[in-house]
mmCIF file with all atom_site columns, C-alpha atoms in Angstrom:
data_model
loop_
_atom_site.group_PDB
_atom_site.id
_atom_site.type_symbol
_atom_site.label_atom_id
_atom_site.label_alt_id
_atom_site.label_comp_id
_atom_site.label_asym_id
_atom_site.label_entity_id
_atom_site.label_seq_id
_atom_site.pdbx_PDB_ins_code
_atom_site.Cartn_x
_atom_site.Cartn_y
_atom_site.Cartn_z
_atom_site.occupancy
_atom_site.B_iso_or_equiv
_atom_site.pdbx_formal_charge
_atom_site.auth_seq_id
_atom_site.auth_comp_id
_atom_site.auth_asym_id
_atom_site.auth_atom_id
_atom_site.pdbx_PDB_model_num
ATOM 1   C CA . UNK A 1 1   ? 46.413 80.576 -36.329 1.00 0.00 ? 844  UNK A CA 1
ATOM 2   C CA . UNK A 1 2   ? 45.628 77.840 -33.934 1.00 0.00 ? 845  UNK A CA 1
ATOM 3   C CA . UNK A 1 3   ? 47.959 77.581 -30.928 1.00 0.00 ? 846  UNK A CA 1
ATOM 4   C CA . UNK A 1 4   ? 47.729 74.507 -28.251 1.00 0.00 ? 847  UNK A CA 1
ATOM 5   C CA . UNK A 1 5   ? 49.484 75.119 -24.845 1.00 0.00 ? 848  UNK A CA 1
ATOM 6   C CA . UNK A 1 6   ? 50.020 71.979 -22.794 1.00 0.00 ? 849  UNK A CA 1
ATOM 7   C CA . UNK A 1 7   ? 50.654 71.443 -18.941 1.00 0.00 ? 850  UNK A CA 1
ATOM 8   C CA . UNK A 1 8   ? 52.351 70.626 -16.885 1.00 0.00 ? 851  UNK A CA 1
ATOM 9   C CA . UNK A 1 9   ? 55.736 70.363 -18.939 1.00 0.00 ? 852  UNK A CA 1
ATOM 10  C CA . UNK A 1 10  ? 56.885 67.228 -16.514 1.00 0.00 ? 853  UNK A CA 1
ATOM 11  C CA . UNK A 1 11  ? 54.764 65.077 -14.116 1.00 0.00 ? 854  UNK A CA 1
ATOM 12  C CA . UNK A 1 12  ? 55.960 62.544 -11.785 1.00 0.00 ? 855  UNK A CA 1
ATOM 13  C CA . UNK A 1 13  ? 54.023 60.039 -10.193 1.00 0.00 ? 856  UNK A CA 1
ATOM 14  C CA . UNK A 1 14  ? 54.110 56.866 -8.158  1.00 0.00 ? 857  UNK A CA 1
ATOM 15  C CA . UNK A 1 15  ? 53.024 53.504 -9.825  1.00 0.00 ? 858  UNK A CA 1
ATOM 16  C CA . UNK A 1 16  ? 49.249 53.078 -9.202  1.00 0.00 ? 859  UNK A CA 1
ATOM 17  C CA . UNK A 1 17  ? 48.209 56.973 -8.929  1.00 0.00 ? 860  UNK A CA 1
ATOM 18  C CA . UNK A 1 18  ? 46.645 58.920 -11.673 1.00 0.00 ? 861  UNK A CA 1
ATOM 19  C CA . UNK A 1 19  ? 47.871 61.342 -14.089 1.00 0.00 ? 862  UNK A CA 1
ATOM 20  C CA . UNK A 1 20  ? 46.311 64.214 -15.713 1.00 0.00 ? 863  UNK A CA 1
ATOM 21  C CA . UNK A 1 21  ? 47.496 66.597 -18.688 1.00 0.00 ? 864  UNK A CA 1
ATOM 22  C CA . UNK A 1 22  ? 45.597 69.181 -19.613 1.00 0.00 ? 865  UNK A CA 1
ATOM 23  C CA . UNK A 1 23  ? 45.553 71.394 -22.842 1.00 0.00 ? 866  UNK A CA 1
ATOM 24  C CA . UNK A 1 24  ? 44.166 74.483 -24.064 1.00 0.00 ? 867  UNK A CA 1
ATOM 25  C CA . UNK A 1 25  ? 43.653 75.611 -27.716 1.00 0.00 ? 868  UNK A CA 1
ATOM 26  C CA . UNK A 1 26  ? 42.503 78.951 -29.434 1.00 0.00 ? 869  UNK A CA 1
ATOM 27  C CA . UNK A 1 27  ? 40.333 78.201 -32.447 1.00 0.00 ? 870  UNK A CA 1
ATOM 28  C CA . UNK A 1 28  ? 36.841 77.427 -31.605 1.00 0.00 ? 871  UNK A CA 1
ATOM 29  C CA . UNK A 1 29  ? 36.429 75.664 -35.029 1.00 0.00 ? 872  UNK A CA 1
ATOM 30  C CA . UNK A 1 30  ? 39.192 72.942 -34.058 1.00 0.00 ? 873  UNK A CA 1
ATOM 31  C CA . UNK A 1 31  ? 37.109 69.726 -34.031 1.00 0.00 ? 874  UNK A CA 1
ATOM 32  C CA . UNK A 1 32  ? 39.467 66.881 -33.623 1.00 0.00 ? 875  UNK A CA 1
ATOM 33  C CA . UNK A 1 33  ? 41.938 66.507 -30.572 1.00 0.00 ? 876  UNK A CA 1
ATOM 34  C CA . UNK A 1 34  ? 44.369 63.217 -30.496 1.00 0.00 ? 877  UNK A CA 1
ATOM 35  C CA . UNK A 1 35  ? 46.806 62.420 -28.020 1.00 0.00 ? 878  UNK A CA 1
ATOM 36  C CA . UNK A 1 36  ? 50.036 60.631 -28.787 1.00 0.00 ? 879  UNK A CA 1
ATOM 37  C CA . UNK A 1 37  ? 52.769 58.872 -26.794 1.00 0.00 ? 880  UNK A CA 1
ATOM 38  C CA . UNK A 1 38  ? 56.513 59.028 -27.502 1.00 0.00 ? 881  UNK A CA 1
ATOM 39  C CA . UNK A 1 39  ? 58.816 56.745 -26.003 1.00 0.00 ? 882  UNK A CA 1
ATOM 40  C CA . UNK A 1 40  ? 62.256 57.830 -26.141 1.00 0.00 ? 883  UNK A CA 1
ATOM 41  C CA . UNK A 1 41  ? 64.111 57.446 -29.460 1.00 0.00 ? 884  UNK A CA 1
ATOM 42  C CA . UNK A 1 42  ? 60.858 56.040 -31.029 1.00 0.00 ? 885  UNK A CA 1
ATOM 43  C CA . UNK A 1 43  ? 58.024 57.734 -33.207 1.00 0.00 ? 886  UNK A CA 1
ATOM 44  C CA . UNK A 1 44  ? 54.661 59.233 -31.919 1.00 0.00 ? 887  UNK A CA 1
ATOM 45  C CA . UNK A 1 45  ? 51.918 56.976 -31.516 1.00 0.00 ? 888  UNK A CA 1
ATOM 46  C CA . UNK A 1 46  ? 48.362 57.809 -31.179 1.00 0.00 ? 889  UNK A CA 1
ATOM 47  C CA . UNK A 1 47  ? 46.747 56.355 -27.862 1.00 0.00 ? 890  UNK A CA 1
ATOM 48  C CA . UNK A 1 48  ? 43.592 58.145 -28.121 1.00 0.00 ? 891  UNK A CA 1
ATOM 49  C CA . UNK A 1 49  ? 41.305 60.793 -29.461 1.00 0.00 ? 892  UNK A CA 1
ATOM 50  C CA . UNK A 1 50  ? 38.229 62.763 -29.307 1.00 0.00 ? 893  UNK A CA 1
ATOM 51  C CA . UNK A 1 51  ? 35.886 64.825 -31.542 1.00 0.00 ? 894  UNK A CA 1
ATOM 52  C CA . UNK A 1 52  ? 34.199 67.494 -30.759 1.00 0.00 ? 895  UNK A CA 1
ATOM 53  C CA . UNK A 1 53  ? 30.690 66.169 -30.788 1.00 0.00 ? 896  UNK A CA 1
ATOM 54  C CA . UNK A 1 54  ? 31.544 64.152 -27.540 1.00 0.00 ? 897  UNK A CA 1
ATOM 55  C CA . UNK A 1 55  ? 32.658 65.289 -24.099 1.00 0.00 ? 898  UNK A CA 1
ATOM 56  C CA . UNK A 1 56  ? 34.390 62.287 -22.671 1.00 0.00 ? 899  UNK A CA 1
ATOM 57  C CA . UNK A 1 57  ? 36.109 58.735 -24.235 1.00 0.00 ? 900  UNK A CA 1
ATOM 58  C CA . UNK A 1 58  ? 37.615 56.038 -22.382 1.00 0.00 ? 901  UNK A CA 1
ATOM 59  C CA . UNK A 1 59  ? 39.730 53.426 -23.200 1.00 0.00 ? 902  UNK A CA 1
ATOM 60  C CA . UNK A 1 60  ? 40.741 51.029 -20.493 1.00 0.00 ? 903  UNK A CA 1
ATOM 61  C CA . UNK A 1 61  ? 43.107 52.942 -18.375 1.00 0.00 ? 904  UNK A CA 1
ATOM 62  C CA . UNK A 1 62  ? 43.026 56.075 -20.455 1.00 0.00 ? 905  UNK A CA 1
ATOM 63  C CA . UNK A 1 63  ? 40.258 58.795 -20.663 1.00 0.00 ? 906  UNK A CA 1
ATOM 64  C CA . UNK A 1 64  ? 39.989 62.163 -22.432 1.00 0.00 ? 907  UNK A CA 1
ATOM 65  C CA . UNK A 1 65  ? 37.690 64.826 -21.867 1.00 0.00 ? 908  UNK A CA 1
ATOM 66  C CA . UNK A 1 66  ? 36.640 67.978 -23.750 1.00 0.00 ? 909  UNK A CA 1
ATOM 67  C CA . UNK A 1 67  ? 35.258 71.187 -22.818 1.00 0.00 ? 910  UNK A CA 1
ATOM 68  C CA . UNK A 1 68  ? 34.457 73.023 -26.002 1.00 0.00 ? 911  UNK A CA 1
ATOM 69  C CA . UNK A 1 69  ? 33.090 76.130 -24.046 1.00 0.00 ? 912  UNK A CA 1
ATOM 70  C CA . UNK A 1 70  ? 36.371 76.591 -22.009 1.00 0.00 ? 913  UNK A CA 1
ATOM 71  C CA . UNK A 1 71  ? 38.341 75.139 -25.052 1.00 0.00 ? 914  UNK A CA 1
ATOM 72  C CA . UNK A 1 72  ? 40.481 72.883 -23.005 1.00 0.00 ? 915  UNK A CA 1
ATOM 73  C CA . UNK A 1 73  ? 40.838 69.252 -23.129 1.00 0.00 ? 916  UNK A CA 1
ATOM 74  C CA . UNK A 1 74  ? 42.628 66.829 -20.742 1.00 0.00 ? 917  UNK A CA 1
ATOM 75  C CA . UNK A 1 75  ? 44.278 63.262 -20.693 1.00 0.00 ? 918  UNK A CA 1
ATOM 76  C CA . UNK A 1 76  ? 43.513 61.200 -17.773 1.00 0.00 ? 919  UNK A CA 1
ATOM 77  C CA . UNK A 1 77  ? 45.523 57.931 -17.261 1.00 0.00 ? 920  UNK A CA 1
ATOM 78  C CA . UNK A 1 78  ? 44.441 55.850 -14.074 1.00 0.00 ? 921  UNK A CA 1
ATOM 79  C CA . UNK A 1 79  ? 46.390 53.109 -12.024 1.00 0.00 ? 922  UNK A CA 1
ATOM 80  C CA . UNK A 1 80  ? 49.960 54.374 -13.821 1.00 0.00 ? 923  UNK A CA 1
ATOM 81  C CA . UNK A 1 81  ? 52.586 51.707 -14.674 1.00 0.00 ? 924  UNK A CA 1
ATOM 82  C CA . UNK A 1 82  ? 56.090 52.266 -15.301 1.00 0.00 ? 925  UNK A CA 1
ATOM 83  C CA . UNK A 1 83  ? 55.780 51.286 -19.018 1.00 0.00 ? 926  UNK A CA 1
ATOM 84  C CA . UNK A 1 84  ? 53.551 54.531 -19.233 1.00 0.00 ? 927  UNK A CA 1
ATOM 85  C CA . UNK A 1 85  ? 56.655 56.421 -18.625 1.00 0.00 ? 928  UNK A CA 1
ATOM 86  C CA . UNK A 1 86  ? 57.026 58.611 -22.214 1.00 0.00 ? 929  UNK A CA 1
ATOM 87  C CA . UNK A 1 87  ? 56.241 61.954 -23.478 1.00 0.00 ? 930  UNK A CA 1
ATOM 88  C CA . UNK A 1 88  ? 52.650 62.794 -24.012 1.00 0.00 ? 931  UNK A CA 1
ATOM 89  C CA . UNK A 1 89  ? 51.685 65.252 -26.962 1.00 0.00 ? 932  UNK A CA 1
ATOM 90  C CA . UNK A 1 90  ? 48.039 66.620 -27.543 1.00 0.00 ? 933  UNK A CA 1
ATOM 91  C CA . UNK A 1 91  ? 47.196 68.271 -30.533 1.00 0.00 ? 934  UNK A CA 1
ATOM 92  C CA . UNK A 1 92  ? 44.329 69.555 -32.432 1.00 0.00 ? 935  UNK A CA 1
ATOM 93  C CA . UNK A 1 93  ? 43.334 70.241 -35.688 1.00 0.00 ? 936  UNK A CA 1
ATOM 94  C CA . UNK A 1 94  ? 42.555 73.362 -37.871 1.00 0.00 ? 937  UNK A CA 1
ATOM 95  C CA . UNK A 1 95  ? 39.249 73.940 -39.359 1.00 0.00 ? 938  UNK A CA 1
ATOM 96  C CA . UNK A 1 96  ? 38.710 72.336 -42.798 1.00 0.00 ? 939  UNK A CA 1
ATOM 97  C CA . UNK A 1 97  ? 41.406 70.054 -42.927 1.00 0.00 ? 940  UNK A CA 1
ATOM 98  C CA . UNK A 1 98  ? 43.411 67.921 -40.492 1.00 0.00 ? 941  UNK A CA 1
ATOM 99  C CA . UNK A 1 99  ? 46.717 69.690 -40.207 1.00 0.00 ? 942  UNK A CA 1
ATOM 100 C CA . UNK A 1 100 ? 47.857 69.092 -36.462 1.00 0.00 ? 943  UNK A CA 1
ATOM 101 C CA . UNK A 1 101 ? 48.973 71.752 -34.101 1.00 0.00 ? 944  UNK A CA 1
ATOM 102 C CA . UNK A 1 102 ? 50.769 69.756 -31.590 1.00 0.00 ? 945  UNK A CA 1
ATOM 103 C CA . UNK A 1 103 ? 51.471 71.218 -27.661 1.00 0.00 ? 946  UNK A CA 1
ATOM 104 C CA . UNK A 1 104 ? 54.895 70.961 -26.350 1.00 0.00 ? 947  UNK A CA 1
ATOM 105 C CA . UNK A 1 105 ? 54.628 67.785 -24.543 1.00 0.00 ? 948  UNK A CA 1
ATOM 106 C CA . UNK A 1 106 ? 54.725 66.113 -21.051 1.00 0.00 ? 949  UNK A CA 1
ATOM 107 C CA . UNK A 1 107 ? 57.364 64.201 -19.930 1.00 0.00 ? 950  UNK A CA 1
ATOM 108 C CA . UNK A 1 108 ? 55.696 61.709 -17.830 1.00 0.00 ? 951  UNK A CA 1
ATOM 109 C CA . UNK A 1 109 ? 57.526 59.519 -15.265 1.00 0.00 ? 952  UNK A CA 1
ATOM 110 C CA . UNK A 1 110 ? 55.888 56.791 -13.292 1.00 0.00 ? 953  UNK A CA 1
ATOM 111 C CA . UNK A 1 111 ? 58.135 55.387 -10.471 1.00 0.00 ? 954  UNK A CA 1
ATOM 112 C CA . UNK A 1 112 ? 57.886 51.965 -9.276  1.00 0.00 ? 955  UNK A CA 1
ATOM 113 C CA . UNK B 2 1   ? 51.359 45.830 -43.329 1.00 0.00 ? 903  UNK B CA 1
ATOM 114 C CA . UNK B 2 2   ? 54.366 48.101 -43.732 1.00 0.00 ? 904  UNK B CA 1
ATOM 115 C CA . UNK B 2 3   ? 54.241 51.063 -41.816 1.00 0.00 ? 905  UNK B CA 1
ATOM 116 C CA . UNK B 2 4   ? 55.595 54.578 -42.825 1.00 0.00 ? 906  UNK B CA 1
ATOM 117 C CA . UNK B 2 5   ? 59.275 54.303 -43.608 1.00 0.00 ? 907  UNK B CA 1
ATOM 118 C CA . UNK B 2 6   ? 61.869 57.287 -43.773 1.00 0.00 ? 908  UNK B CA 1
ATOM 119 C CA . UNK B 2 7   ? 65.201 57.442 -45.290 1.00 0.00 ? 909  UNK B CA 1
ATOM 120 C CA . UNK B 2 8   ? 67.674 57.962 -44.383 1.00 0.00 ? 910  UNK B CA 1
ATOM 121 C CA . UNK B 2 9   ? 67.679 57.411 -40.523 1.00 0.00 ? 911  UNK B CA 1
ATOM 122 C CA . UNK B 2 10  ? 70.437 59.747 -39.733 1.00 0.00 ? 912  UNK B CA 1
ATOM 123 C CA . UNK B 2 11  ? 71.980 62.172 -41.732 1.00 0.00 ? 913  UNK B CA 1
ATOM 124 C CA . UNK B 2 12  ? 75.181 64.419 -40.920 1.00 0.00 ? 914  UNK B CA 1
ATOM 125 C CA . UNK B 2 13  ? 75.707 67.290 -43.039 1.00 0.00 ? 915  UNK B CA 1
ATOM 126 C CA . UNK B 2 14  ? 77.797 70.473 -43.218 1.00 0.00 ? 916  UNK B CA 1
ATOM 127 C CA . UNK B 2 15  ? 76.530 73.788 -43.368 1.00 0.00 ? 917  UNK B CA 1
ATOM 128 C CA . UNK B 2 16  ? 75.634 75.280 -46.437 1.00 0.00 ? 918  UNK B CA 1
ATOM 129 C CA . UNK B 2 17  ? 74.989 71.704 -48.215 1.00 0.00 ? 919  UNK B CA 1
ATOM 130 C CA . UNK B 2 18  ? 71.494 70.565 -49.531 1.00 0.00 ? 920  UNK B CA 1
ATOM 131 C CA . UNK B 2 19  ? 69.882 67.538 -47.839 1.00 0.00 ? 921  UNK B CA 1
ATOM 132 C CA . UNK B 2 20  ? 66.913 65.388 -48.905 1.00 0.00 ? 922  UNK B CA 1
ATOM 133 C CA . UNK B 2 21  ? 64.772 63.131 -46.809 1.00 0.00 ? 923  UNK B CA 1
ATOM 134 C CA . UNK B 2 22  ? 62.456 60.749 -48.103 1.00 0.00 ? 924  UNK B CA 1
ATOM 135 C CA . UNK B 2 23  ? 59.070 59.335 -46.992 1.00 0.00 ? 925  UNK B CA 1
ATOM 136 C CA . UNK B 2 24  ? 57.440 56.038 -47.846 1.00 0.00 ? 926  UNK B CA 1
ATOM 137 C CA . UNK B 2 25  ? 53.706 56.728 -46.778 1.00 0.00 ? 927  UNK B CA 1
ATOM 138 C CA . UNK B 2 26  ? 51.463 53.680 -46.191 1.00 0.00 ? 928  UNK B CA 1
ATOM 139 C CA . UNK B 2 27  ? 49.779 52.237 -49.289 1.00 0.00 ? 929  UNK B CA 1
ATOM 140 C CA . UNK B 2 28  ? 46.707 53.923 -49.884 1.00 0.00 ? 930  UNK B CA 1
ATOM 141 C CA . UNK B 2 29  ? 47.036 56.387 -47.815 1.00 0.00 ? 931  UNK B CA 1
ATOM 142 C CA . UNK B 2 30  ? 46.243 60.034 -49.894 1.00 0.00 ? 932  UNK B CA 1
ATOM 143 C CA . UNK B 2 31  ? 47.392 62.317 -46.872 1.00 0.00 ? 933  UNK B CA 1
ATOM 144 C CA . UNK B 2 32  ? 50.989 62.911 -46.248 1.00 0.00 ? 934  UNK B CA 1
ATOM 145 C CA . UNK B 2 33  ? 52.535 65.454 -43.355 1.00 0.00 ? 935  UNK B CA 1
ATOM 146 C CA . UNK B 2 34  ? 56.221 66.708 -42.791 1.00 0.00 ? 936  UNK B CA 1
ATOM 147 C CA . UNK B 2 35  ? 56.799 67.745 -38.964 1.00 0.00 ? 937  UNK B CA 1
ATOM 148 C CA . UNK B 2 36  ? 59.880 68.699 -37.437 1.00 0.00 ? 938  UNK B CA 1
ATOM 149 C CA . UNK B 2 37  ? 61.074 67.748 -33.824 1.00 0.00 ? 939  UNK B CA 1
ATOM 150 C CA . UNK B 2 38  ? 63.777 69.824 -32.165 1.00 0.00 ? 940  UNK B CA 1
ATOM 151 C CA . UNK B 2 39  ? 65.404 68.209 -29.376 1.00 0.00 ? 941  UNK B CA 1
ATOM 152 C CA . UNK B 2 40  ? 63.225 68.058 -26.283 1.00 0.00 ? 942  UNK B CA 1
ATOM 153 C CA . UNK B 2 41  ? 60.324 69.948 -28.291 1.00 0.00 ? 943  UNK B CA 1
ATOM 154 C CA . UNK B 2 42  ? 57.123 69.372 -29.368 1.00 0.00 ? 944  UNK B CA 1
ATOM 155 C CA . UNK B 2 43  ? 56.294 68.627 -33.181 1.00 0.00 ? 945  UNK B CA 1
ATOM 156 C CA . UNK B 2 44  ? 56.157 71.607 -35.734 1.00 0.00 ? 946  UNK B CA 1
ATOM 157 C CA . UNK B 2 45  ? 53.765 71.506 -38.748 1.00 0.00 ? 947  UNK B CA 1
ATOM 158 C CA . UNK B 2 46  ? 55.812 71.869 -42.039 1.00 0.00 ? 948  UNK B CA 1
ATOM 159 C CA . UNK B 2 47  ? 53.808 70.818 -45.155 1.00 0.00 ? 949  UNK B CA 1
ATOM 160 C CA . UNK B 2 48  ? 50.762 68.859 -46.004 1.00 0.00 ? 950  UNK B CA 1
ATOM 161 C CA . UNK B 2 49  ? 49.807 67.013 -48.929 1.00 0.00 ? 951  UNK B CA 1
ATOM 162 C CA . UNK B 2 50  ? 46.107 65.555 -49.668 1.00 0.00 ? 952  UNK B CA 1
ATOM 163 C CA . UNK B 2 51  ? 45.334 63.683 -53.038 1.00 0.00 ? 953  UNK B CA 1
ATOM 164 C CA . UNK B 2 52  ? 45.884 65.696 -55.986 1.00 0.00 ? 954  UNK B CA 1
ATOM 165 C CA . UNK B 2 53  ? 45.152 68.903 -54.238 1.00 0.00 ? 955  UNK B CA 1
ATOM 166 C CA . UNK B 2 54  ? 47.806 71.702 -53.881 1.00 0.00 ? 956  UNK B CA 1
ATOM 167 C CA . UNK B 2 55  ? 49.987 71.159 -50.733 1.00 0.00 ? 957  UNK B CA 1
ATOM 168 C CA . UNK B 2 56  ? 49.444 73.472 -47.473 1.00 0.00 ? 958  UNK B CA 1
ATOM 169 C CA . UNK B 2 57  ? 52.939 74.929 -47.292 1.00 0.00 ? 959  UNK B CA 1
ATOM 170 C CA . UNK B 2 58  ? 52.276 77.203 -44.570 1.00 0.00 ? 960  UNK B CA 1
ATOM 171 C CA . UNK B 2 59  ? 54.377 75.572 -41.994 1.00 0.00 ? 961  UNK B CA 1
ATOM 172 C CA . UNK B 2 60  ? 57.660 75.741 -44.212 1.00 0.00 ? 962  UNK B CA 1
ATOM 173 C CA . UNK B 2 61  ? 59.943 77.985 -42.078 1.00 0.00 ? 963  UNK B CA 1
ATOM 174 C CA . UNK B 2 62  ? 61.832 79.567 -45.328 1.00 0.00 ? 964  UNK B CA 1
ATOM 175 C CA . UNK B 2 63  ? 62.288 79.411 -48.794 1.00 0.00 ? 965  UNK B CA 1
ATOM 176 C CA . UNK B 2 64  ? 65.110 77.051 -48.193 1.00 0.00 ? 966  UNK B CA 1
ATOM 177 C CA . UNK B 2 65  ? 62.783 74.302 -47.058 1.00 0.00 ? 967  UNK B CA 1
ATOM 178 C CA . UNK B 2 66  ? 60.517 72.651 -50.276 1.00 0.00 ? 968  UNK B CA 1
ATOM 179 C CA . UNK B 2 67  ? 58.930 69.376 -50.489 1.00 0.00 ? 969  UNK B CA 1
ATOM 180 C CA . UNK B 2 68  ? 57.147 67.052 -53.472 1.00 0.00 ? 970  UNK B CA 1
ATOM 181 C CA . UNK B 2 69  ? 55.017 64.354 -53.433 1.00 0.00 ? 971  UNK B CA 1
ATOM 182 C CA . UNK B 2 70  ? 55.160 62.282 -57.116 1.00 0.00 ? 972  UNK B CA 1
ATOM 183 C CA . UNK B 2 71  ? 52.524 60.085 -57.909 1.00 0.00 ? 973  UNK B CA 1
ATOM 184 C CA . UNK B 2 72  ? 50.559 60.250 -54.973 1.00 0.00 ? 974  UNK B CA 1
ATOM 185 C CA . UNK B 2 73  ? 52.871 58.434 -52.877 1.00 0.00 ? 975  UNK B CA 1
ATOM 186 C CA . UNK B 2 74  ? 56.490 59.089 -51.694 1.00 0.00 ? 976  UNK B CA 1
ATOM 187 C CA . UNK B 2 75  ? 57.603 62.347 -50.879 1.00 0.00 ? 977  UNK B CA 1
ATOM 188 C CA . UNK B 2 76  ? 61.017 63.936 -50.669 1.00 0.00 ? 978  UNK B CA 1
ATOM 189 C CA . UNK B 2 77  ? 61.578 67.008 -48.198 1.00 0.00 ? 979  UNK B CA 1
ATOM 190 C CA . UNK B 2 78  ? 64.672 69.179 -49.627 1.00 0.00 ? 980  UNK B CA 1
ATOM 191 C CA . UNK B 2 79  ? 66.621 71.486 -47.442 1.00 0.00 ? 981  UNK B CA 1
ATOM 192 C CA . UNK B 2 80  ? 69.082 73.862 -49.482 1.00 0.00 ? 982  UNK B CA 1
ATOM 193 C CA . UNK B 2 81  ? 71.897 75.324 -48.238 1.00 0.00 ? 983  UNK B CA 1
ATOM 194 C CA . UNK B 2 82  ? 71.555 74.262 -44.460 1.00 0.00 ? 984  UNK B CA 1
ATOM 195 C CA . UNK B 2 83  ? 71.923 75.935 -41.215 1.00 0.00 ? 985  UNK B CA 1
ATOM 196 C CA . UNK B 2 84  ? 72.621 74.623 -37.926 1.00 0.00 ? 986  UNK B CA 1
ATOM 197 C CA . UNK B 2 85  ? 69.323 75.697 -36.773 1.00 0.00 ? 987  UNK B CA 1
ATOM 198 C CA . UNK B 2 86  ? 67.882 73.160 -39.152 1.00 0.00 ? 988  UNK B CA 1
ATOM 199 C CA . UNK B 2 87  ? 69.207 69.903 -36.930 1.00 0.00 ? 989  UNK B CA 1
ATOM 200 C CA . UNK B 2 88  ? 66.269 68.218 -35.667 1.00 0.00 ? 990  UNK B CA 1
ATOM 201 C CA . UNK B 2 89  ? 64.136 65.049 -36.091 1.00 0.00 ? 991  UNK B CA 1
ATOM 202 C CA . UNK B 2 90  ? 62.212 65.396 -39.447 1.00 0.00 ? 992  UNK B CA 1
ATOM 203 C CA . UNK B 2 91  ? 58.856 63.201 -39.059 1.00 0.00 ? 993  UNK B CA 1
ATOM 204 C CA . UNK B 2 92  ? 56.659 62.138 -41.721 1.00 0.00 ? 994  UNK B CA 1
ATOM 205 C CA . UNK B 2 93  ? 53.302 60.915 -41.202 1.00 0.00 ? 995  UNK B CA 1
ATOM 206 C CA . UNK B 2 94  ? 50.322 59.695 -43.353 1.00 0.00 ? 996  UNK B CA 1
ATOM 207 C CA . UNK B 2 95  ? 46.729 58.969 -42.912 1.00 0.00 ? 997  UNK B CA 1
ATOM 208 C CA . UNK B 2 96  ? 43.938 57.388 -44.957 1.00 0.00 ? 998  UNK B CA 1
ATOM 209 C CA . UNK B 2 97  ? 42.283 60.665 -45.964 1.00 0.00 ? 999  UNK B CA 1
ATOM 210 C CA . UNK B 2 98  ? 41.880 64.154 -44.452 1.00 0.00 ? 1000 UNK B CA 1
ATOM 211 C CA . UNK B 2 99  ? 38.940 63.711 -42.457 1.00 0.00 ? 1001 UNK B CA 1
ATOM 212 C CA . UNK B 2 100 ? 40.462 62.977 -39.040 1.00 0.00 ? 1002 UNK B CA 1
ATOM 213 C CA . UNK B 2 101 ? 41.633 59.392 -39.434 1.00 0.00 ? 1003 UNK B CA 1
ATOM 214 C CA . UNK B 2 102 ? 44.740 58.864 -37.414 1.00 0.00 ? 1004 UNK B CA 1
ATOM 215 C CA . UNK B 2 103 ? 48.138 60.152 -38.529 1.00 0.00 ? 1005 UNK B CA 1
ATOM 216 C CA . UNK B 2 104 ? 50.776 57.186 -38.553 1.00 0.00 ? 1006 UNK B CA 1
ATOM 217 C CA . UNK B 2 105 ? 54.409 58.578 -38.211 1.00 0.00 ? 1007 UNK B CA 1
ATOM 218 C CA . UNK B 2 106 ? 57.335 57.054 -39.534 1.00 0.00 ? 1008 UNK B CA 1
ATOM 219 C CA . UNK B 2 107 ? 60.577 56.447 -37.492 1.00 0.00 ? 1009 UNK B CA 1
ATOM 220 C CA . UNK B 2 108 ? 61.789 60.139 -38.497 1.00 0.00 ? 1010 UNK B CA 1
ATOM 221 C CA . UNK B 2 109 ? 65.133 61.140 -39.808 1.00 0.00 ? 1011 UNK B CA 1
ATOM 222 C CA . UNK B 2 110 ? 67.740 62.806 -37.589 1.00 0.00 ? 1012 UNK B CA 1
ATOM 223 C CA . UNK B 2 111 ? 69.557 65.812 -39.316 1.00 0.00 ? 1013 UNK B CA 1
ATOM 224 C CA . UNK B 2 112 ? 72.498 67.193 -37.639 1.00 0.00 ? 1014 UNK B CA 1
ATOM 225 C CA . UNK B 2 113 ? 74.150 70.223 -39.557 1.00 0.00 ? 1015 UNK B CA 1
ATOM 226 C CA . UNK B 2 114 ? 78.056 70.845 -38.341 1.00 0.00 ? 1016 UNK B CA 1
#
C-alpha cells in the first residue's frame, strides 16, 4: 500500500526565515497531495493542496512543489511568523478514491 | 455553517468495556472518514464511507473495531473490549465527495482506556 515519509520531524527557525518540509510517497498512482496544519489541541486544517497535473502552487507565504518523477513534494513557508508554529502533516491519496495516507508530521517552531 | 462535530469530546473507560464514538458530518457531504491519532503521531486511516457504497474498512486494526453510517449522515465508531493501546484521539472528517475535495476534520474524541 501507499507509504508517506515526512522530514524533518522537528524544525526550529527564527521569525522571518523560510521553512521547508519534505515528503516522499511510494504509490506512483497517487494524484492528490494536501498539507494540513494542526495547532496544539486543535483539529487538522487544510492549508494548501496540489494535484498531480501541476508542479507548483502558491498561496501568499505558502507554496507546495511536486516532483512526480521522484515521487516527492515539499511545503515552503516564507517569512515565517510565530503563529506558524504548529505540527504540519503531508498526505497522499491512493488511487481510485480519496483515502489519505498521512506522513508522521513535522513540528515547526518559529521563535520571535 | 456548522462544521463536523464529534461526541463525546473525552471518554475514559476501563479495559474490556465497549465504547461508541459519534460523528456528525457537514450537511451534504457524502464522504466520511475515521482516523486515529496516537500521542505525537500522525493520522492513521481507519475506515471510509462514500454515499451508499460499501465502506472501505482496510484500516481497521482488528475485528474489535467497527463503524456504521446511518442514512448517509451520522456515523458511529464502536470499539469492543477496549485495550490500553486503543487510547488515542479519534478524528472524523467529511468531504463533499470522493474526488479530492478538502476533508474537514471534527474536533476529535480523546479516548483513554485505563
